[in-house]
Amino acid sequence: MDDDDIIMNIGNGGGEVYEMRAMGPGVGVGVGRPEPAPDESVPDVPAPGEPAPGVPRSFYKKYIRPVSRFIRSINDRINGSLIGRFFRLRGSGHEDEIADADFLTEIRAGLTTFATMAYIIAVNAAILADTGYDCVCEQPEDQMGNCANQDDYSKCYNEIKLDLITATAAISGFSSIMFGLLTNLPVALAPGMGLNAYFTYQVVGVHGRGEMPYQIALTAVFYEGWVFVVLALTGLRHWLVRIIPGTIKTASGVGIGLYLTLIGMSYSSGIGLVTGATSTPLAIGGCAKEDLSPSGMCERNIMGNPKMWIGIVCGGIFTSFLMSYRVKSAIVIGIALVSALSWPRNTAVTYFPDTLDGNERWDYFKQVVSFHPIQRTLFKQQWDLTGYGGRFALAMLTFLYVDIIDCTATLYSMARFSNKVQHNRRDFPRSTLAYCVDAVSISVGALVGVSPVTAFVESGAGIAEGGRTGLTAIVCGFCFLLSLFFAPIFASIPPWATGCTLILVGCLMVRQVTKINWAYIGDVIPSFVTMTLIPFSYSVAYGLIGFASGLFTYAGLNTLIWIVMKLSGDAIVPTEYELKEYWTWKPAGKKPWIIRVFTKNRFWDDNRELKRSPGFSLGSDSSIHNRSPPVPPDHSDQPDNPDITPPPRYPAPPDYPAPPAPPAHTASPVAPAPPLRPAAPDGNSQSRELGASYWRAPLG
């Protein structure tokens, strides 16, 4: 997989995951659009002004054609206006107008994108509210996790959740509108899934009992956004993404998917399927919170909680059924169904029990339409970092790492899906501006109290509906702003309605595990450490960056292998080393401009490095065992000499006997060309050399 053929299967935003493949200029295959087989006949498309097959002509003339003409007239009128010229719609007269972009199509695409993203308003607020922000939870807590001052804490918690609903909708609307105006790309932005869980359950902690106060965590998010801006402006952002081993990037996505799955199964933000135990880390749950023991285990009624079952059946199985038929907004439909069943009072699954907390929620829910201003999460940064230096840096680097990979992969795939990629540059128009808008939105989001903002892969739904310009993102942004006035609805979505959403998102993220390089132990072990340590340590940071993390394991293991190979003169080579995933700190493509200032050439030239440096060096292209692809020396500058022949592709190690030549009467078999391993999404030209003529000294 390389920059010319990207398949994107990401659940970065949570929700529907779309498979997108760009097969060349002007061609995009999206959801529910399989490529026809070469011998498959393509049905005829009716000519303009003609009814589709099976539609009576009289019905078409009386009802369909007038509507079609009306829509066409609106499109033509607005496409030719200043709006059409600004967004380069079809017929606008702009030199770079987009041939398949129409005004009403962009409106429909924006509504579709919002429908697939609307769940983030409730889910993000529910996750972040678990931190409590400035609500004080007095000890001791009971077996159900209730504070000693539970009534006061619940009242404060509800206010925090309302603030976060407003903040999530506001920052999603603002960032999507700004992104559409400045980049003219059909991509919407919102607080991303995964990072909100890391922010809540690792950095700040439930009830604020994590590594640092929420004020310090919001400061880390704020600074991370501006660091992202600097990296984008200097060109280092793209370079950093491409030097991270592709197998580690894939494994981190899998690990975050497992992490979200575990959260979705928990009691605090999910359906309550699993709970903590004493003799084992986890135990089966499924009972009501009232049936939990002081140790957190179910004393009775295991798997008998009706709220859990309504979440599984309606929010999980039914949603999966809709997704199997590519029903747009399947996750939104599932959340809405479970919520609607949980809103009536005096039922076993009600979200408004006859308690003080339930009565307060019910009174607010009855308002339906109400605007709640942000009161407790606005401008809460703490700039004095005394005592939190190391933990602050770790949190900020983790936010930055995930944001860079997530944003880069999503934006590139969305641009490619909408046919915006410039094939001669392997980039898309206004890419630096796009990354800067995303980064500034991260810092602005921190000011209103939310976790990092990122581009959503659900934008692919709008692109599949015909969205090609920034109008799609702007329409989606205005829908988010409109939702500000329906806070009572979004605040009354119960956790068992969104728990299966997290599980489904995790499932869709985990399926990229097949793209990990399982052939070589130097790639397998770091990948496995990454994707297991994230959920089992309940920390994205420890799985990615900390000691014993995936990157640490990758660097340590492969450095030891390089030392042994270097000291032995490449005579001692690990088993299956030829299947190693290619890595270099000088990826193919243009150098960052900040590096070009101090160097001569504009591009990394891997092939020249191969010829200039025949020895092995860790992370370079000069390893004779890890080329992508090997190129014979260039003798074009030497006089014709029949004695000059290119050296063998894999020279035999010293003192190792060469195989005997075949008899003269026997034809030598022609070995097939070694297949090249497809490049990873970061653009590295990875190779998996399988040449049969490669001789290695046996170990021992």
XYZ file of C-alpha atoms in Angstrom, residues 267 271-272 275 284-292 297-305 308:
23
model
C -19.767 0.346 34.012
C -22.905 -1.372 29.127
C -21.439 -2.897 32.308
C -15.973 -5.444 36.136
C -17.896 -11.040 34.103
C -20.436 -8.415 35.138
C -23.837 -7.681 33.722
C -25.553 -7.052 37.041
C -27.064 -3.791 38.185
C -24.813 -1.384 40.069
C -26.807 -2.102 43.219
C -25.688 -5.754 43.045
C -21.938 -5.000 43.040
C -17.746 -7.972 41.629
C -21.334 -9.018 40.989
C -22.756 -10.762 44.043
C -25.922 -11.893 42.232
C -27.924 -11.450 39.054
C -24.877 -11.890 36.783
C -25.727 -10.982 33.165
C -29.243 -10.108 34.315
C -29.222 -6.330 33.990
C -27.080 -4.083 29.528
